[in-house]
Structures are given as C-alpha cells and as structure tokens.
C-alpha cells in the first residue's frame, strides 16, 4: 500500500473494494466490472484492488487477464498463499496443470502447519487428476489439526480413486457421523466394495432415508446407495424399485434440456459430411494421443487400464480439454460469421492449432510417456474433429450390448455429468443418438476408428488386447492382461470395479432388472436393438 495514503483514504479504498466483492456476490457482474475498472485505473498497484480485478475478470471468463491481475496482486503481496492458490486455481481452468501443481506444492511446502493451505493444495492436485498427491495434502491438513467433514469427504473421494478403500471407509464414517444426511457420502461408501449379507449398510441407509433429507439430490444419492447394496445382495426387485425412485428424484433436481442436447449431436452429421471430412485440412502431426470413446460404463476404464499397463503408455484420465478447446476456437470463428452455428463455424477453425494446444495441455496430465490415453467417453462427439486436428491420433470406440450399456449408465450416480442418465426415455433417446453419430463417423472416415466390443474384451481378452495394441502401434506386453495389478489412481466412477480381475459377470446383467426397465427396453426394441 502507498505509504503516503492517509488512514481515511485507506479505509475508503477498503470499503470500495468490499463494495466490488459485494456486487459480485449479488450477481451484478456488469456493475462490478465497471466499479472494478475505475478502481484499477486509480490504484493499479494496490494488491487488494488487483485481487478484486482477478475475481471480476474470472467471472467474465477472461482467464488470461485474471492471471495477470493475480500476478499484480502478488507483486504487492509476495508469497501470499491465498493469492498464489487463486492463481493456481485459474491455471487449472486454463489446463496449465504443471504450473498449477507447482504453485500449490510451493505454497504447501512454505506453510506445512496451515491445514487450510494443505487442503487447498490437495484440491488443486485433485482437479489436475493426481488423486495420490491430493491424498497426501488432505492427510497433511488433518495432521495440522484441521478436522471437518468436508475435508474428510474430499480425502475419502481421493482415496477412492487411489484405491485406498479402507482409509476412504474410515473417513466416510466420520463424515456421516458429523453430517448424517450426506447422500454423496452414503453413495461413495456403498460403491467402495461389494456388499455382502454379513456386511452391508442396508438398515443404516433405510434409517437415514426415514429422517429428513436436506435436498432432493441428497435423498436421491441415498436411494442410489441403497439400490447398489440391494444389487450386491441379489435383491433385484428391491434394487430396481429403489433405483427408479432415486432416478426420478434426481431428474427432478436437474435443469436439463434433453432435446436441445440431442439436436446439437444430431446436427454434427449434417455438418461433418463425407465431403467435409475429405477436404484437405492441415493438422498437428504429433503422435501419442489415444482417445477411448463411447457411452460411459461400456468398458472404457477397463480398456484404459489395460493400455496403461504398457510401459510406453500413461493415462491422462477423463480430460475435457479437447471439447473445451474446440468450443473456444469455434466461438472465435463464429464471431466472424455470426449467422453460423458453433458446429458450422468449427469447420473453419485452425485445426493444427487446436491439435497443438490440445497436445500441450494433455501431455501435462500424463508426463513422461510417449503415448497417453484420454478416456473422456463423450469425445465420441468429436471423432471427426479429432481426426482433422490430430491425424496421427488413435481412436478406440468401446461397444457394449445396448441394454447392458443403458442399465449400467442408469444405475450410476455421476458427479455433475450425464444428465440424460436419470430418465429411461431420455437415456434411450440419447443412446440412439450416440449410435447414429458413431455409425456416421465410420461412414465418413472408414477404417479410422477401432471398435472394441466389451463382451469380447472380457471373454477373449488376449485376442482383443492384441488388436488394441496393434492398432495403437504398440508392441505386445503380457502385463496388459492383468490391469488390476497396475498401480495408480483411477479417476472414474468404476474405480472400484476395475481393480478386480477381468471377468464377464456384468454381461447380460440387465435381464435381472428387466421388469423395472420397461420404458428403456421398449424404445430400444422399437429400433431392433434387442438380442433374442
């Protein structure tokens, strides 16, 4: 702060900064932006003003400018943990993972006894997909004396992905002791392991559901947990009854336009035509990217773990990078041609730049490997764009029985993803849309995508593994046949199941629940998709 500033001026500036933050909290972004702009003009070197500028620019989606404001604040507050962690948070949003984790690590090392700093550093690492490192920081936060149920839940979540199931169970017990109606904690506890007649939480879940729940979403999570435990215990009728109840409750809690999303996906087929795909487009010629795509819960994680067991391959997890970078480039192109839709505008983007930017960010999620896997299932929407941007990328498409696919999706409570999965009719329509698009990609770029069938992967594992490795240009290594032995975190809803040896126990599983899946079954049957 300027030493010549009077106490009154200092108080006035503090009040003005506080007013800016209040406008942000009230959702008055335009007013906050104008107010902040005047403060920055008058006090460009004041760290509190620059912190306000950082938040305002972040709210406006201007990430580069927000980082600049954070740097300006750090110039006045060198070493500030709060400002450094804010900068790291923004860098995560910019897909600059290496820098973000380095900043978080530096701050945590400087303040080892500050539990909240350790917690924040853990969140940065978790958001970068490093669950193992996140566990260490969360545990350091607890060791520093910070003991709250949200911290314990974050630790349990990271432990789930890291395969530390016993520790996760202990932390979830603490969460549910302190906050008995935490539905997400109930669900995570239930999916940690296969429940048995001798050890389960059915009675506990039923008792918790009889008590008031804080929200429909919390009640839905508890119902999903109960449905999963009934499934484990072989009580199929009870499982599907409770699951349908939970799904209906979850769907009512979501603001989601299923028709609009399907229309966007359907529109891609009319834009990325055979002629559009055949048109020569300079791409980024780097090798190394392996995309695993398809519907969720079709064996994408199993295929990923098999490939990641190869010494030359690392897993980058489920990255949103390609879709985000594509959308940003299409938005810029649309500004020059506002009459075009985003998908139409995307045809004119610099695909080589898209590929280069994607590779630069994605490699930070799997450092030290020649090849890396991006296992974001919904990248199925972008197969044509991936081929244009990264002509040497490999695309593996997991295919599974339609009903097994949809039932596996339907019974899973996802974390802020796949809103189509909570209504059987919407799920069926989304699945049909996905199938039409994948058929289209095969037609307009024949031979470019490897279809890998889940049922064959779990029954004729070696033959399918050899196909997969050959397609990726990788030499044979028998370690890929035992992905359960592969160490490392698995940031996926199936983090527990995929640690089991490869088995065919889920093939045809939907038939046990057929009576409760009638809307889904009828719609798929109407398209001739049900086997005899």
Short mmCIF file of C-alpha atoms in Angstrom, two decimals, residues 36-335:
data_model
loop_
_atom_site.label_atom_id
_atom_site.label_comp_id
_atom_site.label_asym_id
_atom_site.label_seq_id
_atom_site.Cartn_x
_atom_site.Cartn_y
_atom_site.Cartn_z
CA UNK A 36 -13.52 -2.53 -10.62
CA UNK A 37 -12.33 -0.81 -13.80
CA UNK A 38 -12.44 2.58 -12.09
CA UNK A 39 -10.56 1.24 -9.05
CA UNK A 40 -7.83 -0.30 -11.21
CA UNK A 41 -7.36 2.99 -13.08
CA UNK A 42 -6.99 4.86 -9.81
CA UNK A 43 -4.97 2.24 -7.88
CA UNK A 44 -3.19 -0.05 -10.40
CA UNK A 45 -0.60 -1.25 -7.87
CA UNK A 46 -2.86 -1.96 -4.90
CA UNK A 47 -2.93 -5.72 -4.20
CA UNK A 48 -6.50 -5.74 -2.83
CA UNK A 49 -7.74 -3.91 -5.89
CA UNK A 50 -5.94 -6.40 -8.10
CA UNK A 51 -7.47 -9.30 -6.21
CA UNK A 52 -10.88 -7.80 -6.92
CA UNK A 53 -9.83 -7.41 -10.55
CA UNK A 54 -8.79 -11.06 -10.59
CA UNK A 55 -12.21 -12.20 -9.37
CA UNK A 56 -14.10 -9.89 -11.72
CA UNK A 57 -12.10 -10.98 -14.75
CA UNK A 58 -12.55 -14.60 -13.73
CA UNK A 59 -16.31 -14.07 -13.51
CA UNK A 60 -16.20 -12.57 -17.01
CA UNK A 61 -14.36 -15.63 -18.31
CA UNK A 62 -11.17 -13.70 -19.10
CA UNK A 63 -8.71 -16.18 -17.63
CA UNK A 64 -5.52 -14.68 -19.08
CA UNK A 65 -6.35 -11.28 -17.68
CA UNK A 66 -7.31 -12.84 -14.34
CA UNK A 67 -3.84 -14.44 -14.09
CA UNK A 68 -2.26 -11.06 -14.86
CA UNK A 69 -4.27 -9.50 -12.04
CA UNK A 70 -3.17 -12.26 -9.66
CA UNK A 71 0.46 -11.61 -10.63
CA UNK A 72 -0.04 -7.91 -9.96
CA UNK A 73 -1.51 -8.71 -6.55
CA UNK A 74 1.45 -10.98 -5.80
CA UNK A 75 3.82 -8.11 -6.63
CA UNK A 76 2.34 -6.25 -3.70
CA UNK A 77 1.83 -9.31 -1.50
CA UNK A 78 4.84 -11.52 -2.33
CA UNK A 79 4.41 -15.08 -1.13
CA UNK A 80 0.72 -14.70 -0.28
CA UNK A 81 -0.73 -18.20 -0.01
CA UNK A 82 -4.27 -17.06 -0.81
CA UNK A 83 -3.27 -15.20 -3.96
CA UNK A 84 -0.92 -17.94 -5.13
CA UNK A 85 -3.60 -20.59 -4.69
CA UNK A 86 -6.11 -18.42 -6.53
CA UNK A 87 -3.65 -18.17 -9.42
CA UNK A 88 -3.15 -21.93 -9.33
CA UNK A 89 -6.92 -22.43 -9.46
CA UNK A 90 -7.14 -20.28 -12.58
CA UNK A 91 -4.22 -22.12 -14.18
CA UNK A 92 -6.12 -25.39 -13.70
CA UNK A 93 -9.03 -23.85 -15.60
CA UNK A 94 -6.57 -22.90 -18.34
CA UNK A 95 -5.30 -26.52 -18.48
CA UNK A 96 -1.84 -25.40 -17.34
CA UNK A 97 -1.65 -28.27 -14.88
CA UNK A 98 2.11 -28.42 -14.39
CA UNK A 99 2.31 -24.77 -13.32
CA UNK A 100 -0.76 -25.04 -11.13
CA UNK A 101 0.56 -28.05 -9.21
CA UNK A 102 4.00 -26.46 -8.84
CA UNK A 103 2.49 -23.34 -7.28
CA UNK A 104 0.31 -25.43 -4.96
CA UNK A 105 3.29 -27.55 -3.96
CA UNK A 106 5.44 -24.47 -3.26
CA UNK A 107 2.79 -22.89 -1.05
CA UNK A 108 2.18 -26.14 0.84
CA UNK A 109 5.91 -26.52 1.49
CA UNK A 110 6.13 -22.97 2.83
CA UNK A 111 3.17 -23.41 5.19
CA UNK A 112 3.24 -27.06 6.32
CA UNK A 113 1.31 -26.39 9.52
CA UNK A 114 -1.56 -24.48 7.89
CA UNK A 115 -4.32 -27.03 7.41
CA UNK A 116 -6.39 -24.92 5.04
CA UNK A 117 -3.40 -24.29 2.79
CA UNK A 118 -2.72 -28.04 2.66
CA UNK A 119 -6.40 -28.67 1.89
CA UNK A 120 -6.37 -26.12 -0.94
CA UNK A 121 -3.18 -27.63 -2.37
CA UNK A 122 -4.90 -31.01 -2.32
CA UNK A 123 -7.86 -29.63 -4.25
CA UNK A 124 -5.54 -28.25 -6.92
CA UNK A 125 -3.92 -31.66 -7.36
CA UNK A 126 -7.28 -33.43 -7.35
CA UNK A 127 -8.55 -31.10 -10.07
CA UNK A 128 -5.43 -31.95 -12.08
CA UNK A 129 -6.21 -35.66 -11.80
CA UNK A 130 -3.45 -36.51 -9.31
CA UNK A 131 -5.51 -38.30 -6.67
CA UNK A 132 -2.49 -39.83 -4.92
CA UNK A 133 -0.86 -36.44 -4.34
CA UNK A 134 -4.21 -34.99 -3.27
CA UNK A 135 -4.47 -37.69 -0.58
CA UNK A 136 -1.11 -36.61 0.84
CA UNK A 137 -2.12 -32.97 1.11
CA UNK A 138 -5.52 -33.78 2.62
CA UNK A 139 -3.85 -36.02 5.19
CA UNK A 140 -1.36 -33.22 5.94
CA UNK A 141 -4.31 -30.90 6.53
CA UNK A 142 -5.74 -33.36 9.04
CA UNK A 143 -2.33 -33.77 10.69
CA UNK A 144 -2.17 -29.99 11.03
CA UNK A 145 -5.31 -30.16 13.18
CA UNK A 146 -8.00 -29.40 10.62
CA UNK A 147 -10.84 -31.82 11.20
CA UNK A 148 -14.03 -31.06 9.27
CA UNK A 149 -16.36 -33.40 7.44
CA UNK A 150 -15.93 -31.65 4.05
CA UNK A 151 -12.16 -32.25 4.29
CA UNK A 152 -12.76 -35.87 5.25
CA UNK A 153 -15.11 -36.27 2.29
CA UNK A 154 -12.54 -34.81 -0.11
CA UNK A 155 -9.94 -37.20 1.31
CA UNK A 156 -12.31 -40.16 1.01
CA UNK A 157 -13.04 -39.28 -2.62
CA UNK A 158 -9.33 -39.08 -3.44
CA UNK A 159 -8.71 -42.34 -1.60
CA UNK A 160 -11.48 -44.00 -3.63
CA UNK A 161 -9.77 -43.01 -6.89
CA UNK A 162 -6.36 -44.01 -5.49
CA UNK A 163 -7.64 -47.45 -4.43
CA UNK A 164 -7.21 -46.79 -0.69
CA UNK A 165 -10.62 -48.20 0.18
CA UNK A 166 -10.06 -48.87 3.89
CA UNK A 167 -8.98 -45.29 4.50
CA UNK A 168 -11.90 -43.99 2.46
CA UNK A 169 -14.31 -46.05 4.54
CA UNK A 170 -12.92 -44.63 7.78
CA UNK A 171 -13.21 -41.06 6.53
CA UNK A 172 -16.74 -41.61 5.28
CA UNK A 173 -17.72 -42.96 8.68
CA UNK A 174 -16.55 -39.66 10.17
CA UNK A 175 -18.44 -37.67 7.52
CA UNK A 176 -21.70 -39.49 8.23
CA UNK A 177 -21.19 -39.15 11.97
CA UNK A 178 -20.80 -35.38 11.64
CA UNK A 179 -23.34 -34.88 8.84
CA UNK A 180 -25.77 -37.83 8.84
CA UNK A 181 -27.71 -36.75 5.74
CA UNK A 182 -24.79 -36.50 3.30
CA UNK A 183 -26.17 -38.54 0.44
CA UNK A 184 -22.98 -38.43 -1.64
CA UNK A 185 -21.05 -39.90 1.29
CA UNK A 186 -23.62 -42.71 1.58
CA UNK A 187 -23.29 -43.47 -2.13
CA UNK A 188 -19.49 -43.43 -2.09
CA UNK A 189 -19.48 -45.72 0.93
CA UNK A 190 -21.70 -48.21 -0.90
CA UNK A 191 -19.62 -48.36 -4.08
CA UNK A 192 -16.28 -48.76 -2.28
CA UNK A 193 -16.70 -52.52 -2.22
CA UNK A 194 -19.13 -55.32 -2.99
CA UNK A 195 -21.61 -55.57 -0.11
CA UNK A 196 -22.42 -58.95 1.46
CA UNK A 197 -25.12 -60.42 3.68
CA UNK A 198 -22.67 -60.29 6.57
CA UNK A 199 -21.50 -56.73 5.92
CA UNK A 200 -23.72 -54.08 4.36
CA UNK A 201 -25.42 -50.76 5.12
CA UNK A 202 -29.00 -51.53 4.08
CA UNK A 203 -30.56 -51.00 7.51
CA UNK A 204 -28.46 -47.89 8.10
CA UNK A 205 -29.49 -46.40 4.73
CA UNK A 206 -33.15 -47.16 5.33
CA UNK A 207 -32.97 -45.45 8.72
CA UNK A 208 -31.25 -42.39 7.26
CA UNK A 209 -33.86 -42.15 4.50
CA UNK A 210 -36.64 -42.09 7.09
CA UNK A 211 -35.11 -38.93 8.56
CA UNK A 212 -35.48 -35.54 6.83
CA UNK A 213 -33.02 -35.06 3.97
CA UNK A 214 -31.59 -31.60 3.21
CA UNK A 215 -32.39 -31.72 -0.52
CA UNK A 216 -33.87 -33.95 -3.24
CA UNK A 217 -30.35 -34.50 -4.57
CA UNK A 218 -29.20 -35.82 -1.18
CA UNK A 219 -32.20 -38.14 -0.95
CA UNK A 220 -31.54 -39.37 -4.50
CA UNK A 221 -27.92 -40.17 -3.62
CA UNK A 222 -29.04 -42.18 -0.60
CA UNK A 223 -31.50 -44.10 -2.79
CA UNK A 224 -28.77 -44.85 -5.33
CA UNK A 225 -26.64 -46.18 -2.48
CA UNK A 226 -29.47 -48.41 -1.29
CA UNK A 227 -30.15 -49.67 -4.82
CA UNK A 228 -26.49 -50.58 -5.22
CA UNK A 229 -26.46 -52.52 -1.95
CA UNK A 230 -29.65 -54.41 -2.88
CA UNK A 231 -27.99 -55.26 -6.21
CA UNK A 232 -24.94 -56.65 -4.43
CA UNK A 233 -27.19 -58.74 -2.19
CA UNK A 234 -29.04 -60.20 -5.17
CA UNK A 235 -32.34 -58.50 -4.33
CA UNK A 236 -33.08 -57.42 -7.90
CA UNK A 237 -36.71 -56.35 -7.45
CA UNK A 238 -35.90 -54.12 -4.49
CA UNK A 239 -32.83 -52.74 -6.24
CA UNK A 240 -34.64 -51.60 -9.40
CA UNK A 241 -37.61 -50.26 -7.42
CA UNK A 242 -35.36 -48.07 -5.29
CA UNK A 243 -33.23 -47.11 -8.29
CA UNK A 244 -36.27 -45.89 -10.24
CA UNK A 245 -37.34 -43.84 -7.24
CA UNK A 246 -33.89 -42.31 -6.88
CA UNK A 247 -33.55 -41.60 -10.60
CA UNK A 248 -36.89 -39.80 -10.72
CA UNK A 249 -35.91 -37.69 -7.73
CA UNK A 250 -32.51 -36.88 -9.24
CA UNK A 251 -34.03 -35.94 -12.61
CA UNK A 252 -36.43 -33.50 -10.94
CA UNK A 253 -33.47 -31.74 -9.33
CA UNK A 254 -31.81 -31.03 -12.71
CA UNK A 255 -32.39 -28.19 -15.17
CA UNK A 256 -31.66 -30.13 -18.36
CA UNK A 257 -32.98 -29.85 -21.91
CA UNK A 258 -32.57 -33.34 -23.34
CA UNK A 259 -34.00 -32.40 -26.74
CA UNK A 260 -31.61 -29.47 -27.17
CA UNK A 261 -28.58 -31.62 -26.40
CA UNK A 262 -29.67 -34.34 -28.79
CA UNK A 263 -30.32 -31.78 -31.54
CA UNK A 264 -26.75 -30.49 -31.22
CA UNK A 265 -25.32 -34.00 -31.52
CA UNK A 266 -27.62 -34.91 -34.40
CA UNK A 267 -26.60 -31.70 -36.20
CA UNK A 268 -22.98 -32.82 -36.41
CA UNK A 269 -23.87 -35.43 -39.02
CA UNK A 270 -25.15 -32.77 -41.40
CA UNK A 271 -22.05 -30.61 -41.00
CA UNK A 272 -19.18 -33.10 -40.84
CA UNK A 273 -20.23 -34.83 -44.03
CA UNK A 274 -18.14 -37.16 -46.17
CA UNK A 275 -17.15 -34.18 -48.35
CA UNK A 276 -16.22 -32.08 -45.30
CA UNK A 277 -14.08 -34.88 -43.91
CA UNK A 278 -12.41 -35.48 -47.27
CA UNK A 279 -11.48 -31.81 -47.64
CA UNK A 280 -7.72 -31.45 -47.01
CA UNK A 281 -7.07 -29.80 -43.64
CA UNK A 282 -3.63 -29.18 -42.12
CA UNK A 283 -3.47 -30.83 -38.71
CA UNK A 284 -0.94 -31.15 -35.92
CA UNK A 285 1.26 -34.08 -36.91
CA UNK A 286 2.34 -35.18 -33.42
CA UNK A 287 1.94 -38.80 -32.39
CA UNK A 288 0.98 -40.11 -28.98
CA UNK A 289 -2.71 -39.39 -28.32
CA UNK A 290 -5.02 -42.37 -27.80
CA UNK A 291 -8.69 -41.48 -27.36
CA UNK A 292 -11.05 -44.01 -25.80
CA UNK A 293 -14.64 -43.03 -26.56
CA UNK A 294 -18.18 -44.34 -26.35
CA UNK A 295 -21.03 -44.34 -23.89
CA UNK A 296 -19.98 -44.34 -20.23
CA UNK A 297 -19.89 -47.69 -18.44
CA UNK A 298 -19.06 -49.67 -21.57
CA UNK A 299 -15.61 -50.87 -20.54
CA UNK A 300 -13.76 -47.65 -21.33
CA UNK A 301 -11.93 -47.78 -18.00
CA UNK A 302 -11.02 -51.44 -18.45
CA UNK A 303 -9.53 -50.70 -21.87
CA UNK A 304 -7.71 -47.71 -20.42
CA UNK A 305 -6.20 -49.73 -17.59
CA UNK A 306 -5.07 -52.44 -19.97
CA UNK A 307 -3.35 -49.92 -22.23
CA UNK A 308 -1.89 -48.02 -19.26
CA UNK A 309 -0.24 -51.29 -18.14
CA UNK A 310 2.02 -50.95 -21.19
CA UNK A 311 5.37 -49.38 -20.31
CA UNK A 312 5.12 -46.72 -23.02
CA UNK A 313 1.61 -45.56 -22.16
CA UNK A 314 0.28 -43.28 -19.44
CA UNK A 315 -3.28 -42.32 -18.59
CA UNK A 316 -4.33 -38.68 -18.66
CA UNK A 317 -7.75 -39.59 -17.26
CA UNK A 318 -11.04 -38.16 -18.49
CA UNK A 319 -9.96 -34.83 -19.96
CA UNK A 320 -12.38 -32.13 -21.01
CA UNK A 321 -9.57 -30.42 -22.91
CA UNK A 322 -10.46 -31.30 -26.49
CA UNK A 323 -14.09 -30.24 -26.20
CA UNK A 324 -13.19 -27.03 -24.37
CA UNK A 325 -10.50 -26.04 -26.85
CA UNK A 326 -12.76 -26.89 -29.78
CA UNK A 327 -15.60 -24.81 -28.33
CA UNK A 328 -13.28 -21.85 -27.73
CA UNK A 329 -11.94 -21.97 -31.29
CA UNK A 330 -15.45 -22.33 -32.73
CA UNK A 331 -16.69 -19.36 -30.70
CA UNK A 332 -13.91 -17.21 -32.14
CA UNK A 333 -14.74 -18.37 -35.66
CA UNK A 334 -18.43 -17.69 -35.05
CA UNK A 335 -17.68 -14.07 -34.15
#
